[in-house]
Amino acid sequence: MVEFDITRIPRYSSKSSYAHFDHRVSFAEVQAKILDSEYVSNHAFYPLISNEIITVRYRGGKRSCKVRNIAYASHFDHRVFQYYSYLWSDLYNKKAIAEEFDEVAVAYRSSLSSDGAVTAGSNISSAKKAFDYMRVQDSAFVLTGDFESFFDNLNHVHLMASLRSLFPSGRLPDDHYQVIKNILRYSCWPIGDLAARHELPWPVIDPAREKTISDAAIDLRFKSIRELNKLDVILPKSEFLANKSKVITRPWRRTGIDLGIPQGLAASGVLANIYMADIDMKVRLAVERVGGLYLRYCDDFIVAVPKSGFDALVEAINLMTDVDSVKLQPEKTKAFRVDSSGVAQLDFESVRTGKVLSYSGAHPAQKVSFLGFDFDGRVVRLRQSTVGRYHKRLREAASAIARSNQGEGRHASKKRVSALYQHYSPLGIKGRRLCSSGDADPSAFSRYGNFLSYVARAQKAFPNDPIAPDEAKIYRKIKRLSAR
């Protein structure tokens, strides 16, 4: 099996902050058990805790919410999944290199071994690669899209076969089988039930009923989660055993077919790459024959070919529509023609049948969007929705400080004001503290920068494009909104 330096595993000596059914452990504390294949082969995994990540969105003047179902493992189980994800990633990387599709998947390519190492891509470097390709073409055809409910629809039979193919014998060792079996046949304990057992509020939020969607309800859920995470163990063992069979759900069980893996596990992203390996190889071969480009970032992908390679784009579309059990998301899968005059959206169904017809629907897209960036044929910009979320959060944080300043003799604390600038101004780009450790709690400040740190990296990648905002305007906005 693959050999690598275990101590390079992220957070090797630290413990996670969330509460679960077992006690918090670092990888270092349980390393001996995890490296014991016989122990793992007989290990009984806890149910996952399931939660909904809800984001309120405003589109066309209408409010809606995006719901993303996640599930997270107990502390020991998480360390097991973490370790085996590296083992599987190394095997996948070796196959991708050997079969020459290693540059396709740019996410979840972590490796701790020297012989399985690849150059991991980021969304910035991947977007740059795609847009640079378009810029050097006189005219290009482009396909962007993603898969609908990707993780929820991964076919268990296909995934198991894909994982087995990474092993020379075509058979999974017992410990690997035990781990993947518990990922595929996972069970979930809803976090709302756990909150109720601790008499914490958990308001109902139904995406189909607009009246139930509110920032207050979402905030109340977050507060309950914070209270749960203060616990050492989220349920006493006696209560866990007494209620387990009544409460847990098994989302993967469908009529006649087993589908889906939990989103949020350490191994989920690697398994997604393994699932897509054969399609990635076929699409790459199709577009490479005409000098094209194919990149996939988990379930987001882009295919670009020169004008003369239109047939290869059609072939790529047909391959993408043939992925086992997952479907392209219609509203996000788009075809374009990009040339010196700009970006023109094409009718997707016509392109799929080999015809180049303009999009005749309402509001045709005039830019190619990929991984948080927009390209209009001339310049690259950050996606407007991304920038909008930053300004919304800045406004909320600054306005809260303004409210705390109201009234005679009332002033926001130095800690809160410093945190505001650390999180939302250029002063926080390098993650440096604005107060000495003696003046404020160091944990209140980010050590890793803020959104503008990401913007600065993007601007460096696209030096001639209008990525970064005017810093002076940001400072003026913070000062105005915080009434300071």
PDB file of N, CA, C and O in Angstrom, residues 294-342:
ATOM      1  N   TYR A 294     -10.496  20.498 -21.534  1.00  0.00           N
ATOM      2  CA  TYR A 294     -11.568  20.004 -20.671  1.00  0.00           C
ATOM      3  C   TYR A 294     -11.082  20.043 -19.231  1.00  0.00           C
ATOM      4  O   TYR A 294     -10.035  19.485 -18.901  1.00  0.00           O
ATOM      5  N   LEU A 295     -11.828  20.733 -18.374  1.00  0.00           N
ATOM      6  CA  LEU A 295     -11.514  20.821 -16.951  1.00  0.00           C
ATOM      7  C   LEU A 295     -12.772  20.524 -16.151  1.00  0.00           C
ATOM      8  O   LEU A 295     -13.881  20.921 -16.538  1.00  0.00           O
ATOM      9  N   ARG A 296     -12.592  19.849 -15.021  1.00  0.00           N
ATOM     10  CA  ARG A 296     -13.729  19.566 -14.137  1.00  0.00           C
ATOM     11  C   ARG A 296     -13.327  19.863 -12.699  1.00  0.00           C
ATOM     12  O   ARG A 296     -12.293  19.405 -12.226  1.00  0.00           O
ATOM     13  N   TYR A 297     -14.154  20.650 -12.031  1.00  0.00           N
ATOM     14  CA  TYR A 297     -13.939  20.978 -10.626  1.00  0.00           C
ATOM     15  C   TYR A 297     -15.117  20.395  -9.863  1.00  0.00           C
ATOM     16  O   TYR A 297     -16.160  21.022  -9.723  1.00  0.00           O
ATOM     17  N   CYS A 298     -14.961  19.145  -9.425  1.00  0.00           N
ATOM     18  CA  CYS A 298     -16.036  18.382  -8.790  1.00  0.00           C
ATOM     19  C   CYS A 298     -17.181  18.215  -9.788  1.00  0.00           C
ATOM     20  O   CYS A 298     -17.033  17.508 -10.774  1.00  0.00           O
ATOM     21  N   ASP A 299     -18.328  18.884  -9.589  1.00  0.00           N
ATOM     22  CA  ASP A 299     -19.433  18.708 -10.530  1.00  0.00           C
ATOM     23  C   ASP A 299     -19.554  19.861 -11.522  1.00  0.00           C
ATOM     24  O   ASP A 299     -20.468  19.874 -12.349  1.00  0.00           O
ATOM     25  N   ASP A 300     -18.658  20.842 -11.456  1.00  0.00           N
ATOM     26  CA  ASP A 300     -18.619  21.931 -12.440  1.00  0.00           C
ATOM     27  C   ASP A 300     -17.591  21.603 -13.519  1.00  0.00           C
ATOM     28  O   ASP A 300     -16.480  21.180 -13.205  1.00  0.00           O
ATOM     29  N   PHE A 301     -17.941  21.837 -14.773  1.00  0.00           N
ATOM     30  CA  PHE A 301     -16.991  21.510 -15.838  1.00  0.00           C
ATOM     31  C   PHE A 301     -17.043  22.554 -16.944  1.00  0.00           C
ATOM     32  O   PHE A 301     -18.002  23.329 -17.072  1.00  0.00           O
ATOM     33  N   ILE A 302     -15.991  22.562 -17.738  1.00  0.00           N
ATOM     34  CA  ILE A 302     -15.934  23.420 -18.917  1.00  0.00           C
ATOM     35  C   ILE A 302     -15.219  22.666 -20.028  1.00  0.00           C
ATOM     36  O   ILE A 302     -14.232  21.964 -19.784  1.00  0.00           O
ATOM     37  N   VAL A 303     -15.751  22.771 -21.231  1.00  0.00           N
ATOM     38  CA  VAL A 303     -15.132  22.208 -22.431  1.00  0.00           C
ATOM     39  C   VAL A 303     -14.990  23.353 -23.427  1.00  0.00           C
ATOM     40  O   VAL A 303     -15.955  24.086 -23.676  1.00  0.00           O
ATOM     41  N   ALA A 304     -13.805  23.530 -23.972  1.00  0.00           N
ATOM     42  CA  ALA A 304     -13.573  24.569 -24.976  1.00  0.00           C
ATOM     43  C   ALA A 304     -12.812  23.966 -26.144  1.00  0.00           C
ATOM     44  O   ALA A 304     -11.831  23.243 -25.942  1.00  0.00           O
ATOM     45  N   VAL A 305     -13.279  24.257 -27.346  1.00  0.00           N
ATOM     46  CA  VAL A 305     -12.626  23.743 -28.555  1.00  0.00           C
ATOM     47  C   VAL A 305     -12.520  24.873 -29.570  1.00  0.00           C
ATOM     48  O   VAL A 305     -13.323  25.818 -29.550  1.00  0.00           O
ATOM     49  N   PRO A 306     -11.542  24.805 -30.480  1.00  0.00           N
ATOM     50  CA  PRO A 306     -11.484  25.811 -31.548  1.00  0.00           C
ATOM     51  C   PRO A 306     -12.688  25.666 -32.478  1.00  0.00           C
ATOM     52  O   PRO A 306     -13.399  24.649 -32.445  1.00  0.00           O
ATOM     53  N   LYS A 307     -12.913  26.675 -33.289  1.00  0.00           N
ATOM     54  CA  LYS A 307     -14.077  26.677 -34.182  1.00  0.00           C
ATOM     55  C   LYS A 307     -14.131  25.417 -35.040  1.00  0.00           C
ATOM     56  O   LYS A 307     -15.208  24.863 -35.286  1.00  0.00           O
ATOM     57  N   SER A 308     -12.968  24.936 -35.453  1.00  0.00           N
ATOM     58  CA  SER A 308     -12.921  23.749 -36.317  1.00  0.00           C
ATOM     59  C   SER A 308     -13.224  22.456 -35.565  1.00  0.00           C
ATOM     60  O   SER A 308     -13.385  21.403 -36.178  1.00  0.00           O
ATOM     61  N   GLY A 309     -13.304  22.536 -34.231  1.00  0.00           N
ATOM     62  CA  GLY A 309     -13.515  21.327 -33.431  1.00  0.00           C
ATOM     63  C   GLY A 309     -14.924  21.174 -32.903  1.00  0.00           C
ATOM     64  O   GLY A 309     -15.140  20.525 -31.872  1.00  0.00           O
ATOM     65  N   PHE A 310     -15.898  21.750 -33.608  1.00  0.00           N
ATOM     66  CA  PHE A 310     -17.284  21.718 -33.131  1.00  0.00           C
ATOM     67  C   PHE A 310     -17.784  20.292 -32.911  1.00  0.00           C
ATOM     68  O   PHE A 310     -18.485  20.007 -31.936  1.00  0.00           O
ATOM     69  N   ASP A 311     -17.430  19.371 -33.797  1.00  0.00           N
ATOM     70  CA  ASP A 311     -17.895  17.987 -33.656  1.00  0.00           C
ATOM     71  C   ASP A 311     -17.402  17.359 -32.350  1.00  0.00           C
ATOM     72  O   ASP A 311     -18.093  16.530 -31.748  1.00  0.00           O
ATOM     73  N   ALA A 312     -16.205  17.752 -31.909  1.00  0.00           N
ATOM     74  CA  ALA A 312     -15.679  17.233 -30.642  1.00  0.00           C
ATOM     75  C   ALA A 312     -16.501  17.751 -29.468  1.00  0.00           C
ATOM     76  O   ALA A 312     -16.704  17.042 -28.476  1.00  0.00           O
ATOM     77  N   LEU A 313     -16.991  18.989 -29.573  1.00  0.00           N
ATOM     78  CA  LEU A 313     -17.852  19.533 -28.522  1.00  0.00           C
ATOM     79  C   LEU A 313     -19.155  18.744 -28.445  1.00  0.00           C
ATOM     80  O   LEU A 313     -19.636  18.420 -27.351  1.00  0.00           O
ATOM     81  N   VAL A 314     -19.713  18.425 -29.591  1.00  0.00           N
ATOM     82  CA  VAL A 314     -20.945  17.628 -29.629  1.00  0.00           C
ATOM     83  C   VAL A 314     -20.701  16.259 -29.004  1.00  0.00           C
ATOM     84  O   VAL A 314     -21.522  15.758 -28.219  1.00  0.00           O
ATOM     85  N   GLU A 315     -19.563  15.657 -29.318  1.00  0.00           N
ATOM     86  CA  GLU A 315     -19.222  14.352 -28.733  1.00  0.00           C
ATOM     87  C   GLU A 315     -19.087  14.460 -27.220  1.00  0.00           C
ATOM     88  O   GLU A 315     -19.552  13.582 -26.477  1.00  0.00           O
ATOM     89  N   ALA A 316     -18.474  15.549 -26.744  1.00  0.00           N
ATOM     90  CA  ALA A 316     -18.318  15.753 -25.300  1.00  0.00           C
ATOM     91  C   ALA A 316     -19.673  15.888 -24.617  1.00  0.00           C
ATOM     92  O   ALA A 316     -19.895  15.336 -23.529  1.00  0.00           O
ATOM     93  N   ILE A 317     -20.596  16.600 -25.258  1.00  0.00           N
ATOM     94  CA  ILE A 317     -21.939  16.750 -24.687  1.00  0.00           C
ATOM     95  C   ILE A 317     -22.614  15.391 -24.557  1.00  0.00           C
ATOM     96  O   ILE A 317     -23.206  15.061 -23.521  1.00  0.00           O
ATOM     97  N   ASN A 318     -22.519  14.593 -25.590  1.00  0.00           N
ATOM     98  CA  ASN A 318     -23.160  13.272 -25.555  1.00  0.00           C
ATOM     99  C   ASN A 318     -22.530  12.367 -24.502  1.00  0.00           C
ATOM    100  O   ASN A 318     -23.219  11.566 -23.865  1.00  0.00           O
ATOM    101  N   LEU A 319     -21.226  12.497 -24.304  1.00  0.00           N
ATOM    102  CA  LEU A 319     -20.573  11.722 -23.250  1.00  0.00           C
ATOM    103  C   LEU A 319     -21.042  12.192 -21.874  1.00  0.00           C
ATOM    104  O   LEU A 319     -21.299  11.379 -20.978  1.00  0.00           O
ATOM    105  N   MET A 320     -21.160  13.502 -21.699  1.00  0.00           N
ATOM    106  CA  MET A 320     -21.588  14.053 -20.414  1.00  0.00           C
ATOM    107  C   MET A 320     -23.026  13.656 -20.072  1.00  0.00           C
ATOM    108  O   MET A 320     -23.375  13.481 -18.904  1.00  0.00           O
ATOM    109  N   THR A 321     -23.860  13.547 -21.079  1.00  0.00           N
ATOM    110  CA  THR A 321     -25.253  13.164 -20.824  1.00  0.00           C
ATOM    111  C   THR A 321     -25.396  11.672 -20.556  1.00  0.00           C
ATOM    112  O   THR A 321     -26.476  11.207 -20.199  1.00  0.00           O
ATOM    113  N   ASP A 322     -24.294  10.939 -20.707  1.00  0.00           N
ATOM    114  CA  ASP A 322     -24.336   9.483 -20.539  1.00  0.00           C
ATOM    115  C   ASP A 322     -23.685   9.029 -19.237  1.00  0.00           C
ATOM    116  O   ASP A 322     -23.436   7.848 -19.046  1.00  0.00           O
ATOM    117  N   VAL A 323     -23.396   9.972 -18.323  1.00  0.00           N
ATOM    118  CA  VAL A 323     -22.799   9.602 -17.039  1.00  0.00           C
ATOM    119  C   VAL A 323     -23.826   8.813 -16.230  1.00  0.00           C
ATOM    120  O   VAL A 323     -24.983   9.226 -16.105  1.00  0.00           O
ATOM    121  N   ASP A 324     -23.406   7.706 -15.673  1.00  0.00           N
ATOM    122  CA  ASP A 324     -24.307   6.790 -14.970  1.00  0.00           C
ATOM    123  C   ASP A 324     -25.044   7.487 -13.827  1.00  0.00           C
ATOM    124  O   ASP A 324     -24.437   7.986 -12.883  1.00  0.00           O
ATOM    125  N   SER A 325     -26.375   7.552 -13.918  1.00  0.00           N
ATOM    126  CA  SER A 325     -27.296   7.984 -12.855  1.00  0.00           C
ATOM    127  C   SER A 325     -27.304   9.477 -12.553  1.00  0.00           C
ATOM    128  O   SER A 325     -28.137   9.931 -11.775  1.00  0.00           O
ATOM    129  N   VAL A 326     -26.400  10.253 -13.109  1.00  0.00           N
ATOM    130  CA  VAL A 326     -26.435  11.697 -12.864  1.00  0.00           C
ATOM    131  C   VAL A 326     -26.786  12.425 -14.157  1.00  0.00           C
ATOM    132  O   VAL A 326     -26.443  11.972 -15.251  1.00  0.00           O
ATOM    133  N   LYS A 327     -27.487  13.538 -14.005  1.00  0.00           N
ATOM    134  CA  LYS A 327     -27.967  14.288 -15.161  1.00  0.00           C
ATOM    135  C   LYS A 327     -27.410  15.705 -15.149  1.00  0.00           C
ATOM    136  O   LYS A 327     -27.164  16.281 -14.091  1.00  0.00           O
ATOM    137  N   LEU A 328     -27.242  16.248 -16.339  1.00  0.00           N
ATOM    138  CA  LEU A 328     -26.825  17.636 -16.450  1.00  0.00           C
ATOM    139  C   LEU A 328     -27.939  18.542 -15.925  1.00  0.00           C
ATOM    140  O   LEU A 328     -29.125  18.270 -16.127  1.00  0.00           O
ATOM    141  N   GLN A 329     -27.542  19.609 -15.255  1.00  0.00           N
ATOM    142  CA  GLN A 329     -28.519  20.562 -14.744  1.00  0.00           C
ATOM    143  C   GLN A 329     -28.910  21.510 -15.882  1.00  0.00           C
ATOM    144  O   GLN A 329     -28.082  22.300 -16.347  1.00  0.00           O
ATOM    145  N   PRO A 330     -30.158  21.453 -16.351  1.00  0.00           N
ATOM    146  CA  PRO A 330     -30.539  22.173 -17.573  1.00  0.00           C
ATOM    147  C   PRO A 330     -30.275  23.675 -17.523  1.00  0.00           C
ATOM    148  O   PRO A 330     -29.749  24.250 -18.481  1.00  0.00           O
ATOM    149  N   GLU A 331     -30.628  24.324 -16.394  1.00  0.00           N
ATOM    150  CA  GLU A 331     -30.500  25.780 -16.350  1.00  0.00           C
ATOM    151  C   GLU A 331     -29.060  26.249 -16.227  1.00  0.00           C
ATOM    152  O   GLU A 331     -28.766  27.429 -16.425  1.00  0.00           O
ATOM    153  N   LYS A 332     -28.138  25.342 -15.900  1.00  0.00           N
ATOM    154  CA  LYS A 332     -26.743  25.739 -15.742  1.00  0.00           C
ATOM    155  C   LYS A 332     -25.832  25.212 -16.847  1.00  0.00           C
ATOM    156  O   LYS A 332     -24.654  25.566 -16.896  1.00  0.00           O
ATOM    157  N   THR A 333     -26.348  24.363 -17.708  1.00  0.00           N
ATOM    158  CA  THR A 333     -25.540  23.810 -18.792  1.00  0.00           C
ATOM    159  C   THR A 333     -25.786  24.630 -20.055  1.00  0.00           C
ATOM    160  O   THR A 333     -26.898  24.657 -20.576  1.00  0.00           O
ATOM    161  N   LYS A 334     -24.738  25.311 -20.528  1.00  0.00           N
ATOM    162  CA  LYS A 334     -24.893  26.264 -21.627  1.00  0.00           C
ATOM    163  C   LYS A 334     -23.766  26.107 -22.643  1.00  0.00           C
ATOM    164  O   LYS A 334     -22.650  25.724 -22.286  1.00  0.00           O
ATOM    165  N   ALA A 335     -24.086  26.424 -23.882  1.00  0.00           N
ATOM    166  CA  ALA A 335     -23.093  26.406 -24.961  1.00  0.00           C
ATOM    167  C   ALA A 335     -22.923  27.828 -25.490  1.00  0.00           C
ATOM    168  O   ALA A 335     -23.882  28.609 -25.533  1.00  0.00           O
ATOM    169  N   PHE A 336     -21.689  28.155 -25.889  1.00  0.00           N
ATOM    170  CA  PHE A 336     -21.376  29.511 -26.331  1.00  0.00           C
ATOM    171  C   PHE A 336     -20.461  29.480 -27.552  1.00  0.00           C
ATOM    172  O   PHE A 336     -19.744  28.505 -27.785  1.00  0.00           O
ATOM    173  N   ARG A 337     -20.491  30.603 -28.270  1.00  0.00           N
ATOM    174  CA  ARG A 337     -19.457  30.881 -29.258  1.00  0.00           C
ATOM    175  C   ARG A 337     -18.719  32.117 -28.762  1.00  0.00           C
ATOM    176  O   ARG A 337     -19.337  33.138 -28.442  1.00  0.00           O
ATOM    177  N   VAL A 338     -17.395  32.019 -28.679  1.00  0.00           N
ATOM    178  CA  VAL A 338     -16.573  33.120 -28.177  1.00  0.00           C
ATOM    179  C   VAL A 338     -15.613  33.541 -29.276  1.00  0.00           C
ATOM    180  O   VAL A 338     -14.854  32.720 -29.800  1.00  0.00           O
ATOM    181  N   ASP A 339     -15.661  34.823 -29.638  1.00  0.00           N
ATOM    182  CA  ASP A 339     -14.724  35.347 -30.630  1.00  0.00           C
ATOM    183  C   ASP A 339     -14.434  36.811 -30.320  1.00  0.00           C
ATOM    184  O   ASP A 339     -14.780  37.306 -29.238  1.00  0.00           O
ATOM    185  N   SER A 340     -13.827  37.508 -31.255  1.00  0.00           N
ATOM    186  CA  SER A 340     -13.403  38.889 -31.013  1.00  0.00           C
ATOM    187  C   SER A 340     -14.574  39.830 -30.760  1.00  0.00           C
ATOM    188  O   SER A 340     -14.403  40.903 -30.173  1.00  0.00           O
ATOM    189  N   SER A 341     -15.762  39.444 -31.193  1.00  0.00           N
ATOM    190  CA  SER A 341     -16.938  40.298 -30.985  1.00  0.00           C
ATOM    191  C   SER A 341     -17.581  40.083 -29.624  1.00  0.00           C
ATOM    192  O   SER A 341     -18.496  40.815 -29.243  1.00  0.00           O
ATOM    193  N   GLY A 342     -17.146  39.060 -28.892  1.00  0.00           N
ATOM    194  CA  GLY A 342     -17.695  38.803 -27.570  1.00  0.00           C
ATOM    195  C   GLY A 342     -18.198  37.383 -27.411  1.00  0.00           C
ATOM    196  O   GLY A 342     -17.737  36.458 -28.089  1.00  0.00           O
TER     197      GLY A 342
END
